mmCIF file of C-alpha atoms in Angstrom:
data_model
loop_
_atom_site.group_PDB
_atom_site.id
_atom_site.type_symbol
_atom_site.label_atom_id
_atom_site.label_comp_id
_atom_site.label_asym_id
_atom_site.label_seq_id
_atom_site.Cartn_x
_atom_site.Cartn_y
_atom_site.Cartn_z
ATOM 1 C CA UNK A 23 -9.771 16.810 -7.256
ATOM 2 C CA UNK A 24 -10.674 17.650 -10.853
ATOM 3 C CA UNK A 25 -10.391 15.127 -13.666
ATOM 4 C CA UNK A 26 -7.645 17.154 -15.308
ATOM 5 C CA UNK A 27 -5.605 17.006 -12.101
ATOM 6 C CA UNK A 28 -6.188 13.246 -11.840
ATOM 7 C CA UNK A 29 -5.041 12.697 -15.429
ATOM 8 C CA UNK A 30 -1.911 14.810 -14.914
ATOM 9 C CA UNK A 31 -1.166 12.989 -11.667
ATOM 10 C CA UNK A 32 -1.609 9.626 -13.396
ATOM 11 C CA UNK A 33 0.716 10.698 -16.217
ATOM 12 C CA UNK A 34 3.403 11.824 -13.754
ATOM 13 C CA UNK A 35 3.089 8.627 -11.730
ATOM 14 C CA UNK A 36 3.422 6.428 -14.802
ATOM 15 C CA UNK A 37 6.325 8.529 -16.040
ATOM 16 C CA UNK A 38 8.068 8.049 -12.695
ATOM 17 C CA UNK A 39 7.429 4.297 -12.759
ATOM 18 C CA UNK A 40 8.793 4.077 -16.286
ATOM 19 C CA UNK A 41 12.308 5.109 -15.290
ATOM 20 C CA UNK A 42 13.169 1.425 -14.742
ATOM 21 C CA UNK A 43 11.532 0.152 -17.921
ATOM 22 C CA UNK A 44 13.673 -2.594 -19.551
ATOM 23 C CA UNK A 45 13.678 -0.985 -23.011
ATOM 24 C CA UNK A 46 14.734 2.371 -21.600
ATOM 25 C CA UNK A 47 13.133 5.496 -20.256
ATOM 26 C CA UNK A 48 12.915 7.301 -23.634
ATOM 27 C CA UNK A 49 11.101 4.364 -25.230
ATOM 28 C CA UNK A 50 8.620 4.247 -22.331
ATOM 29 C CA UNK A 51 8.081 8.010 -22.381
ATOM 30 C CA UNK A 52 7.350 7.984 -26.116
ATOM 31 C CA UNK A 53 4.825 5.151 -25.774
ATOM 32 C CA UNK A 54 3.180 6.801 -22.775
ATOM 33 C CA UNK A 55 2.901 10.123 -24.575
ATOM 34 C CA UNK A 56 1.250 8.443 -27.583
ATOM 35 C CA UNK A 57 -1.251 6.646 -25.343
ATOM 36 C CA UNK A 58 -2.258 9.883 -23.619
ATOM 37 C CA UNK A 59 -2.340 11.874 -26.893
ATOM 38 C CA UNK A 60 -4.679 9.275 -28.406
ATOM 39 C CA UNK A 61 -7.326 10.074 -25.777
ATOM 40 C CA UNK A 62 -6.764 13.800 -25.305
ATOM 41 C CA UNK A 63 -9.929 14.763 -27.222
ATOM 42 C CA UNK A 64 -12.173 12.716 -24.924
ATOM 43 C CA UNK A 65 -14.692 14.961 -23.111
ATOM 44 C CA UNK A 66 -17.153 12.469 -21.610
ATOM 45 C CA UNK A 67 -16.507 12.520 -17.830
ATOM 46 C CA UNK A 68 -17.693 8.920 -17.355
ATOM 47 C CA UNK A 69 -15.302 7.598 -20.005
ATOM 48 C CA UNK A 70 -12.435 9.609 -18.527
ATOM 49 C CA UNK A 71 -13.165 8.225 -15.046
ATOM 50 C CA UNK A 72 -13.259 4.718 -16.492
ATOM 51 C CA UNK A 73 -9.905 5.230 -18.242
ATOM 52 C CA UNK A 74 -8.323 6.666 -15.084
ATOM 53 C CA UNK A 75 -9.659 3.773 -13.011
ATOM 54 C CA UNK A 76 -8.466 1.243 -15.576
ATOM 55 C CA UNK A 77 -4.955 2.625 -15.749
ATOM 56 C CA UNK A 78 -4.354 3.059 -12.021
ATOM 57 C CA UNK A 79 -4.602 -0.140 -9.972
ATOM 58 C CA UNK A 80 -5.351 0.172 -6.278
ATOM 59 C CA UNK A 81 -2.194 0.520 -4.251
ATOM 60 C CA UNK A 82 -3.294 -1.668 -1.363
ATOM 61 C CA UNK A 83 -6.120 -4.152 -1.205
ATOM 62 C CA UNK A 84 -6.112 -4.023 2.599
ATOM 63 C CA UNK A 85 -4.330 -2.149 5.401
ATOM 64 C CA UNK A 86 -4.407 -3.327 9.008
ATOM 65 C CA UNK A 87 -3.064 -2.141 12.351
ATOM 66 C CA UNK A 88 -2.857 -4.868 14.970
ATOM 67 C CA UNK A 89 -2.349 -4.164 18.685
ATOM 68 C CA UNK A 90 0.271 -5.739 20.939
ATOM 69 C CA UNK A 91 -2.327 -8.239 22.176
ATOM 70 C CA UNK A 92 -3.045 -9.191 18.518
ATOM 71 C CA UNK A 93 -6.414 -7.455 18.506
ATOM 72 C CA UNK A 94 -7.292 -5.458 15.385
ATOM 73 C CA UNK A 95 -7.138 -1.711 15.935
ATOM 74 C CA UNK A 96 -7.841 -0.740 12.329
ATOM 75 C CA UNK A 97 -8.618 -2.818 9.219
ATOM 76 C CA UNK A 98 -9.641 -1.135 5.975
ATOM 77 C CA UNK A 99 -10.182 -2.984 2.722
ATOM 78 C CA UNK A 100 -10.514 -1.475 -0.735
ATOM 79 C CA UNK A 101 -13.270 -3.959 -1.560
ATOM 80 C CA UNK A 102 -15.624 -4.139 1.411
ATOM 81 C CA UNK A 103 -17.464 -7.093 -0.169
ATOM 82 C CA UNK A 104 -14.438 -9.338 0.415
ATOM 83 C CA UNK A 105 -13.523 -7.895 3.823
ATOM 84 C CA UNK A 106 -13.891 -11.263 5.559
ATOM 85 C CA UNK A 107 -11.296 -12.783 3.227
ATOM 86 C CA UNK A 108 -8.839 -10.007 4.087
ATOM 87 C CA UNK A 109 -9.504 -10.334 7.809
ATOM 88 C CA UNK A 110 -8.500 -13.977 7.480
ATOM 89 C CA UNK A 111 -5.311 -13.098 5.574
ATOM 90 C CA UNK A 112 -4.376 -10.427 8.124
ATOM 91 C CA UNK A 113 -4.888 -12.745 11.074
ATOM 92 C CA UNK A 114 -2.925 -15.498 9.328
ATOM 93 C CA UNK A 115 -0.043 -13.090 8.862
ATOM 94 C CA UNK A 116 0.045 -12.354 12.616
ATOM 95 C CA UNK A 117 1.422 -15.853 13.229
ATOM 96 C CA UNK A 118 4.234 -15.237 10.750
ATOM 97 C CA UNK A 119 4.998 -11.848 12.307
ATOM 98 C CA UNK A 120 5.174 -13.457 15.767
ATOM 99 C CA UNK A 121 7.571 -16.102 14.419
ATOM 100 C CA UNK A 122 9.838 -13.440 12.935
ATOM 101 C CA UNK A 123 9.791 -11.372 16.123
ATOM 102 C CA UNK A 124 10.361 -14.300 18.499
ATOM 103 C CA UNK A 125 13.471 -15.721 16.883
ATOM 104 C CA UNK A 126 15.487 -17.563 19.551
ATOM 105 C CA UNK A 127 18.760 -15.938 18.516
ATOM 106 C CA UNK A 128 18.236 -12.158 18.636
ATOM 107 C CA UNK A 129 21.598 -11.467 16.976
ATOM 108 C CA UNK A 130 20.191 -12.633 13.620
ATOM 109 C CA UNK A 131 17.411 -10.055 13.746
ATOM 110 C CA UNK A 132 18.277 -6.370 13.682
ATOM 111 C CA UNK A 133 16.035 -4.803 16.318
ATOM 112 C CA UNK A 134 16.269 -1.379 14.670
ATOM 113 C CA UNK A 135 14.855 -2.658 11.375
ATOM 114 C CA UNK A 136 11.103 -2.714 11.913
ATOM 115 C CA UNK A 137 10.249 -3.783 8.357
ATOM 116 C CA UNK A 138 9.609 -7.527 8.205
ATOM 117 C CA UNK A 139 9.315 -7.766 4.437
ATOM 118 C CA UNK A 140 7.147 -10.166 2.477
ATOM 119 C CA UNK A 141 5.371 -12.435 4.940
ATOM 120 C CA UNK A 142 3.739 -14.691 2.370
ATOM 121 C CA UNK A 143 2.229 -14.578 -1.089
ATOM 122 C CA UNK A 144 -0.756 -16.195 -2.721
ATOM 123 C CA UNK A 145 -1.782 -16.257 -6.361
ATOM 124 C CA UNK A 146 -3.713 -13.014 -5.943
ATOM 125 C CA UNK A 147 -2.018 -11.142 -3.104
ATOM 126 C CA UNK A 148 1.285 -10.368 -1.418
ATOM 127 C CA UNK A 149 1.198 -9.721 2.314
ATOM 128 C CA UNK A 150 3.865 -7.495 3.897
ATOM 129 C CA UNK A 151 4.514 -6.837 7.572
ATOM 130 C CA UNK A 152 5.999 -4.207 9.873
ATOM 131 C CA UNK A 153 6.285 -4.217 13.673
ATOM 132 C CA UNK A 154 7.043 -1.313 15.965
ATOM 133 C CA UNK A 155 9.200 -1.388 19.080
ATOM 134 C CA UNK A 156 5.988 -1.300 21.136
ATOM 135 C CA UNK A 157 4.727 -4.509 19.429
ATOM 136 C CA UNK A 158 2.141 -2.762 17.252
ATOM 137 C CA UNK A 159 1.959 -4.576 13.910
ATOM 138 C CA UNK A 160 1.099 -3.196 10.495
ATOM 139 C CA UNK A 161 0.015 -5.426 7.615
ATOM 140 C CA UNK A 162 -0.470 -4.383 4.002
ATOM 141 C CA UNK A 163 -2.041 -6.670 1.418
ATOM 142 C CA UNK A 164 -1.067 -5.810 -2.166
ATOM 143 C CA UNK A 165 -2.290 -7.347 -5.377
ATOM 144 C CA UNK A 166 0.252 -9.765 -6.887
ATOM 145 C CA UNK A 167 -0.258 -8.131 -10.267
ATOM 146 C CA UNK A 168 1.136 -4.867 -8.842
ATOM 147 C CA UNK A 169 4.794 -5.391 -9.762
ATOM 148 C CA UNK A 170 5.585 -1.690 -9.871
ATOM 149 C CA UNK A 171 6.272 -1.466 -6.133
ATOM 150 C CA UNK A 172 9.770 -2.374 -5.049
ATOM 151 C CA UNK A 173 10.724 -3.497 -1.569
ATOM 152 C CA UNK A 174 12.105 -0.104 -0.526
ATOM 153 C CA UNK A 175 8.878 1.612 -1.668
ATOM 154 C CA UNK A 176 6.785 -0.783 0.440
ATOM 155 C CA UNK A 177 9.107 0.008 3.346
ATOM 156 C CA UNK A 178 8.432 3.734 2.861
ATOM 157 C CA UNK A 179 4.680 3.078 2.827
ATOM 158 C CA UNK A 180 5.033 1.379 6.203
ATOM 159 C CA UNK A 181 7.070 4.261 7.602
ATOM 160 C CA UNK A 182 4.385 6.731 6.520
ATOM 161 C CA UNK A 183 1.681 4.492 7.973
ATOM 162 C CA UNK A 184 3.644 4.288 11.229
ATOM 163 C CA UNK A 185 3.904 8.094 11.326
ATOM 164 C CA UNK A 186 0.144 8.435 10.712
ATOM 165 C CA UNK A 187 -0.558 5.917 13.463
ATOM 166 C CA UNK A 188 1.728 7.819 15.852
ATOM 167 C CA UNK A 189 -0.117 11.048 15.072
ATOM 168 C CA UNK A 190 -3.482 9.401 15.700
ATOM 169 C CA UNK A 191 -2.361 7.915 19.020
ATOM 170 C CA UNK A 192 -0.843 11.220 20.133
ATOM 171 C CA UNK A 193 -4.240 12.852 19.758
ATOM 172 C CA UNK A 194 -5.298 13.989 23.248
ATOM 173 C CA UNK A 195 -8.792 12.593 22.657
ATOM 174 C CA UNK A 196 -7.549 9.097 21.795
ATOM 175 C CA UNK A 197 -8.320 6.478 24.465
ATOM 176 C CA UNK A 198 -5.438 3.960 24.772
ATOM 177 C CA UNK A 199 -6.125 0.383 23.624
ATOM 178 C CA UNK A 200 -9.241 1.400 21.680
ATOM 179 C CA UNK A 201 -9.912 1.182 17.969
ATOM 180 C CA UNK A 202 -8.447 4.028 15.924
ATOM 181 C CA UNK A 203 -11.192 4.076 13.275
ATOM 182 C CA UNK A 204 -12.627 7.383 14.510
ATOM 183 C CA UNK A 205 -9.224 9.088 14.261
ATOM 184 C CA UNK A 206 -8.570 8.162 10.618
ATOM 185 C CA UNK A 207 -11.908 8.912 8.995
#
């Protein structure tokens, strides 16, 4: 993807996020336009990449797919240097997911709603969960500073992740109960 396309995509994303700005959409749009106009003469590709990277935080710090026997099928972290920390957070969240799924009174839990919501939060991260009817669990770790995502948007991310997982498992070359890393690369 070219830098121009990345900048346009960033502008559109920020414009979309600004629709709920407390001071109003027009105020946000004016400020956004000024910020982009200020840097429109920049031609150094390294500076442009740095500005794009600075303005767009990573969506997810870690994404994990956990099997029905609580074995990891897929764990991918944005920062591979701190992968061990995220493995710990993902495995800690499995206990909370199991608690939510094994509620004694099943009438309180809607079986059709697979989204488990916010499992727990730390100072740096928010951990969300999702479980399928076949007991496959999805965990997403988001940065706490990322306040732009609302609960229904996180739910949509899980639905898309579930669809991608279903496509990978439906691959005729997929071996059941194996890691899915080869399918998603």
